[in-house]
Amino acid sequence: MIFLCGHHNTGKTTLAKWLADFGFPYIETGDIVRNLYKNTSPNCEFLEWVIEIGLKYPNYFNEYILEEIIRIEKILPQLKNIVVVGNRQKSGITFLINNYKTSYQNLIIYLIAPEDELYRRQLQRQDRTIKNLTLELFKNKHLAFDKEMGIDGIKDITDYIIDSNLNIEQVKEKMGIILKQNGYII
């Protein structure tokens, strides 16, 4: 598996979509968790729900994500490898690595960019527009959520860090080099 990690708006999905053009299917862990939240219709805010479930059942979300990976593998048995986008916990990544065996090398790639750039990208998003969003609110809500979920712990097990503050072609080039160094053909 190839894990693309990082704070909100670091370019994880953009990079995953580019990799999909080379035969790497991807899943968005955030979409899986958000859909689960919508389908269970909890009477609390999303963050509270995530924390509450995570405390009661530490692998609850990881098991759903693993099921999705297995489902994709059954549909696409010829897949090169699967790209997992958006995991915000070291324990989630290690759970997936320990419970999904692949003949490919697992890679954990962490994307970074300055907070003000992440905020600027959030303002440009058409899919998740947030009214009246300020830089302080973005830091105190979105980036704080990432930190509370444990995103900084992923850096301890990261294989590569890519500065996504570069232009997209430079980021793709760096990703291509990493994949080639690890035996992937793109």
mmCIF file of C-alpha atoms in Angstrom:
data_model
loop_
_atom_site.group_PDB
_atom_site.id
_atom_site.type_symbol
_atom_site.label_atom_id
_atom_site.label_comp_id
_atom_site.label_asym_id
_atom_site.label_seq_id
_atom_site.Cartn_x
_atom_site.Cartn_y
_atom_site.Cartn_z
ATOM 1 C CA MET A 1 0.000 0.000 0.000
ATOM 2 C CA ILE A 2 1.028 3.552 -0.602
ATOM 3 C CA PHE A 3 -0.150 5.874 2.148
ATOM 4 C CA LEU A 4 -0.498 9.567 1.356
ATOM 5 C CA CYS A 5 -0.686 11.488 4.610
ATOM 6 C CA GLY A 6 -0.659 15.084 5.706
ATOM 7 C CA HIS A 7 -2.833 17.889 6.972
ATOM 8 C CA HIS A 8 -5.948 19.160 5.214
ATOM 9 C CA ASN A 9 -5.213 20.485 1.701
ATOM 10 C CA THR A 10 -1.653 19.223 1.322
ATOM 11 C CA GLY A 11 -2.555 17.717 -2.060
ATOM 12 C CA LYS A 12 -3.096 14.082 -1.113
ATOM 13 C CA THR A 13 -6.158 13.575 -3.313
ATOM 14 C CA THR A 14 -4.631 15.463 -6.231
ATOM 15 C CA LEU A 15 -1.606 13.166 -6.095
ATOM 16 C CA ALA A 16 -3.810 10.060 -5.707
ATOM 17 C CA LYS A 17 -5.844 11.018 -8.782
ATOM 18 C CA TRP A 18 -2.616 11.405 -10.753
ATOM 19 C CA LEU A 19 -1.486 7.942 -9.583
ATOM 20 C CA ALA A 20 -4.862 6.511 -10.616
ATOM 21 C CA ASP A 21 -3.933 7.397 -14.209
ATOM 22 C CA PHE A 22 -1.100 4.865 -13.855
ATOM 23 C CA GLY A 23 -3.314 2.072 -12.535
ATOM 24 C CA PHE A 24 -3.129 2.756 -8.811
ATOM 25 C CA PRO A 25 -6.669 2.731 -7.393
ATOM 26 C CA TYR A 26 -7.125 4.819 -4.287
ATOM 27 C CA ILE A 27 -9.448 5.131 -1.353
ATOM 28 C CA GLU A 28 -10.155 8.197 0.719
ATOM 29 C CA THR A 29 -10.268 7.217 4.372
ATOM 30 C CA GLY A 30 -12.014 10.481 5.214
ATOM 31 C CA ASP A 31 -14.832 9.694 2.770
ATOM 32 C CA ILE A 32 -15.275 6.260 4.326
ATOM 33 C CA VAL A 33 -15.518 7.732 7.832
ATOM 34 C CA ARG A 34 -17.780 10.636 6.742
ATOM 35 C CA ASN A 35 -20.154 8.222 4.960
ATOM 36 C CA LEU A 36 -20.259 6.020 8.025
ATOM 37 C CA TYR A 37 -21.078 9.114 10.107
ATOM 38 C CA LYS A 38 -23.901 10.132 7.752
ATOM 39 C CA ASN A 39 -25.343 6.610 7.619
ATOM 40 C CA THR A 40 -25.419 6.174 11.366
ATOM 41 C CA SER A 41 -26.937 9.656 11.871
ATOM 42 C CA PRO A 42 -25.334 10.405 15.206
ATOM 43 C CA ASN A 43 -26.719 13.201 17.327
ATOM 44 C CA CYS A 44 -23.352 14.785 17.964
ATOM 45 C CA GLU A 45 -20.765 16.709 16.004
ATOM 46 C CA PHE A 46 -18.455 14.777 13.684
ATOM 47 C CA LEU A 47 -15.275 15.263 15.734
ATOM 48 C CA GLU A 48 -17.002 14.234 18.968
ATOM 49 C CA TRP A 49 -18.384 11.143 17.230
ATOM 50 C CA VAL A 50 -14.988 10.153 15.807
ATOM 51 C CA ILE A 51 -13.305 10.509 19.190
ATOM 52 C CA GLU A 52 -16.070 8.666 21.053
ATOM 53 C CA ILE A 53 -16.091 5.726 18.623
ATOM 54 C CA GLY A 54 -12.289 5.634 18.557
ATOM 55 C CA LEU A 55 -12.079 5.441 22.341
ATOM 56 C CA LYS A 56 -14.672 2.665 22.612
ATOM 57 C CA TYR A 57 -13.536 0.644 19.591
ATOM 58 C CA PRO A 58 -9.962 1.549 18.582
ATOM 59 C CA ASN A 59 -10.033 -0.335 15.247
ATOM 60 C CA TYR A 60 -13.641 0.428 14.268
ATOM 61 C CA PHE A 61 -12.716 2.759 11.394
ATOM 62 C CA ASN A 62 -9.635 0.757 10.434
ATOM 63 C CA GLU A 63 -11.759 -2.356 9.922
ATOM 64 C CA TYR A 64 -14.125 -0.482 7.580
ATOM 65 C CA ILE A 65 -11.162 0.849 5.628
ATOM 66 C CA LEU A 66 -9.651 -2.644 5.413
ATOM 67 C CA GLU A 67 -12.981 -3.998 4.116
ATOM 68 C CA GLU A 68 -12.920 -1.364 1.357
ATOM 69 C CA ILE A 69 -9.370 -2.310 0.362
ATOM 70 C CA ILE A 70 -10.340 -5.986 0.170
ATOM 71 C CA ARG A 71 -13.453 -5.104 -1.863
ATOM 72 C CA ILE A 72 -11.346 -3.177 -4.387
ATOM 73 C CA GLU A 73 -8.839 -6.022 -4.612
ATOM 74 C CA LYS A 74 -11.660 -8.457 -5.488
ATOM 75 C CA ILE A 75 -12.925 -6.138 -8.214
ATOM 76 C CA LEU A 76 -9.436 -5.325 -9.546
ATOM 77 C CA PRO A 77 -7.215 -8.355 -8.888
ATOM 78 C CA GLN A 78 -4.621 -7.031 -11.349
ATOM 79 C CA LEU A 79 -4.100 -3.808 -9.433
ATOM 80 C CA LYS A 80 -0.535 -2.644 -8.952
ATOM 81 C CA ASN A 81 -1.143 -1.480 -5.440
ATOM 82 C CA ILE A 82 -3.691 0.597 -3.614
ATOM 83 C CA VAL A 83 -3.192 4.170 -2.493
ATOM 84 C CA VAL A 84 -4.675 5.001 0.893
ATOM 85 C CA VAL A 85 -5.351 8.707 1.259
ATOM 86 C CA GLY A 86 -5.929 10.698 4.402
ATOM 87 C CA ASN A 87 -5.219 8.446 7.343
ATOM 88 C CA ARG A 88 -4.518 10.685 10.311
ATOM 89 C CA GLN A 89 -3.320 8.096 12.805
ATOM 90 C CA LYS A 90 -0.153 6.056 13.038
ATOM 91 C CA SER A 91 -2.164 3.212 14.606
ATOM 92 C CA GLY A 92 -4.481 3.149 11.590
ATOM 93 C CA ILE A 93 -1.599 2.784 9.172
ATOM 94 C CA THR A 94 0.069 0.059 11.207
ATOM 95 C CA PHE A 95 -3.277 -1.761 11.514
ATOM 96 C CA LEU A 96 -3.685 -1.800 7.732
ATOM 97 C CA ILE A 97 -0.087 -2.861 7.122
ATOM 98 C CA ASN A 98 -0.402 -5.693 9.652
ATOM 99 C CA ASN A 99 -3.783 -6.896 8.364
ATOM 100 C CA TYR A 100 -3.416 -6.540 4.593
ATOM 101 C CA LYS A 101 -0.589 -8.444 2.996
ATOM 102 C CA THR A 102 0.720 -7.326 -0.351
ATOM 103 C CA SER A 103 3.678 -8.329 -2.465
ATOM 104 C CA TYR A 104 4.521 -4.657 -2.907
ATOM 105 C CA GLN A 105 6.539 -2.602 -0.480
ATOM 106 C CA ASN A 106 4.413 -0.416 1.777
ATOM 107 C CA LEU A 107 5.305 3.259 1.458
ATOM 108 C CA ILE A 108 4.258 6.053 3.768
ATOM 109 C CA ILE A 109 4.546 9.457 2.154
ATOM 110 C CA TYR A 110 3.853 12.579 4.173
ATOM 111 C CA LEU A 111 2.980 15.815 2.370
ATOM 112 C CA ILE A 112 3.770 19.145 4.001
ATOM 113 C CA ALA A 113 2.991 22.793 3.267
ATOM 114 C CA PRO A 114 2.847 25.990 5.352
ATOM 115 C CA GLU A 115 -0.377 26.623 7.273
ATOM 116 C CA ASP A 116 -1.179 29.801 5.337
ATOM 117 C CA GLU A 117 -0.889 27.858 2.062
ATOM 118 C CA LEU A 118 -3.180 25.116 3.371
ATOM 119 C CA TYR A 119 -5.688 27.815 4.322
ATOM 120 C CA ARG A 120 -5.430 29.432 0.885
ATOM 121 C CA ARG A 121 -6.128 26.052 -0.743
ATOM 122 C CA GLN A 122 -9.137 25.522 1.534
ATOM 123 C CA LEU A 123 -10.604 28.816 0.344
ATOM 124 C CA GLN A 124 -10.265 27.626 -3.277
ATOM 125 C CA ARG A 125 -11.998 24.276 -2.697
ATOM 126 C CA GLN A 126 -15.298 23.924 -4.491
ATOM 127 C CA ASP A 127 -16.213 20.613 -2.857
ATOM 128 C CA ARG A 128 -15.988 21.734 0.766
ATOM 129 C CA THR A 129 -16.708 25.424 0.981
ATOM 130 C CA ILE A 130 -16.749 26.788 4.514
ATOM 131 C CA LYS A 131 -18.451 30.149 4.987
ATOM 132 C CA ASN A 132 -16.659 32.851 6.962
ATOM 133 C CA LEU A 133 -13.492 30.784 7.325
ATOM 134 C CA THR A 134 -10.561 32.733 8.721
ATOM 135 C CA LEU A 135 -6.966 31.586 9.034
ATOM 136 C CA GLU A 136 -7.357 31.377 12.815
ATOM 137 C CA LEU A 137 -10.537 29.304 12.543
ATOM 138 C CA PHE A 138 -8.862 27.023 10.008
ATOM 139 C CA LYS A 139 -5.891 26.512 12.353
ATOM 140 C CA ASN A 140 -8.057 26.069 15.452
ATOM 141 C CA LYS A 141 -10.591 23.729 13.857
ATOM 142 C CA HIS A 142 -9.202 21.842 10.859
ATOM 143 C CA LEU A 143 -5.505 21.677 11.617
ATOM 144 C CA ALA A 144 -6.236 21.146 15.313
ATOM 145 C CA PHE A 145 -8.505 18.218 14.343
ATOM 146 C CA ASP A 146 -5.631 16.654 12.404
ATOM 147 C CA LYS A 147 -3.345 17.047 15.415
ATOM 148 C CA GLU A 148 -5.934 15.707 17.833
ATOM 149 C CA MET A 149 -6.346 12.647 15.628
ATOM 150 C CA GLY A 150 -2.588 12.087 15.879
ATOM 151 C CA ILE A 151 -1.275 13.102 12.475
ATOM 152 C CA ASP A 152 2.072 14.220 13.871
ATOM 153 C CA GLY A 153 2.752 10.653 15.046
ATOM 154 C CA ILE A 154 2.747 9.467 11.444
ATOM 155 C CA LYS A 155 5.995 11.324 10.870
ATOM 156 C CA ASP A 156 7.695 8.716 13.111
ATOM 157 C CA ILE A 157 6.999 5.985 10.545
ATOM 158 C CA THR A 158 7.119 8.060 7.357
ATOM 159 C CA ASP A 159 9.358 6.822 4.562
ATOM 160 C CA TYR A 160 9.368 10.073 2.552
ATOM 161 C CA ILE A 161 8.328 13.679 3.053
ATOM 162 C CA ILE A 162 7.326 15.735 0.028
ATOM 163 C CA ASP A 163 6.999 19.509 0.187
ATOM 164 C CA SER A 164 3.684 20.092 -1.561
ATOM 165 C CA ASN A 165 4.226 23.831 -1.527
ATOM 166 C CA LEU A 166 5.991 23.306 -4.852
ATOM 167 C CA ASN A 167 4.034 23.419 -8.094
ATOM 168 C CA ILE A 168 2.068 20.274 -8.866
ATOM 169 C CA GLU A 169 4.420 19.116 -11.629
ATOM 170 C CA GLN A 170 7.370 19.205 -9.220
ATOM 171 C CA VAL A 171 5.375 17.245 -6.628
ATOM 172 C CA LYS A 172 4.449 14.630 -9.248
ATOM 173 C CA GLU A 173 8.076 14.404 -10.330
ATOM 174 C CA LYS A 174 9.213 13.802 -6.742
ATOM 175 C CA MET A 175 6.495 11.161 -6.309
ATOM 176 C CA GLY A 176 7.545 9.462 -9.541
ATOM 177 C CA ILE A 177 11.162 9.298 -8.382
ATOM 178 C CA ILE A 178 10.118 7.779 -5.042
ATOM 179 C CA LEU A 179 7.987 5.142 -6.740
ATOM 180 C CA LYS A 180 10.716 4.214 -9.231
ATOM 181 C CA GLN A 181 13.269 3.937 -6.403
ATOM 182 C CA ASN A 182 10.921 1.443 -4.752
ATOM 183 C CA GLY A 183 10.295 -0.729 -7.804
ATOM 184 C CA TYR A 184 7.050 0.756 -9.084
ATOM 185 C CA ILE A 185 6.562 1.420 -12.775
ATOM 186 C CA ILE A 186 4.700 4.555 -13.768
#
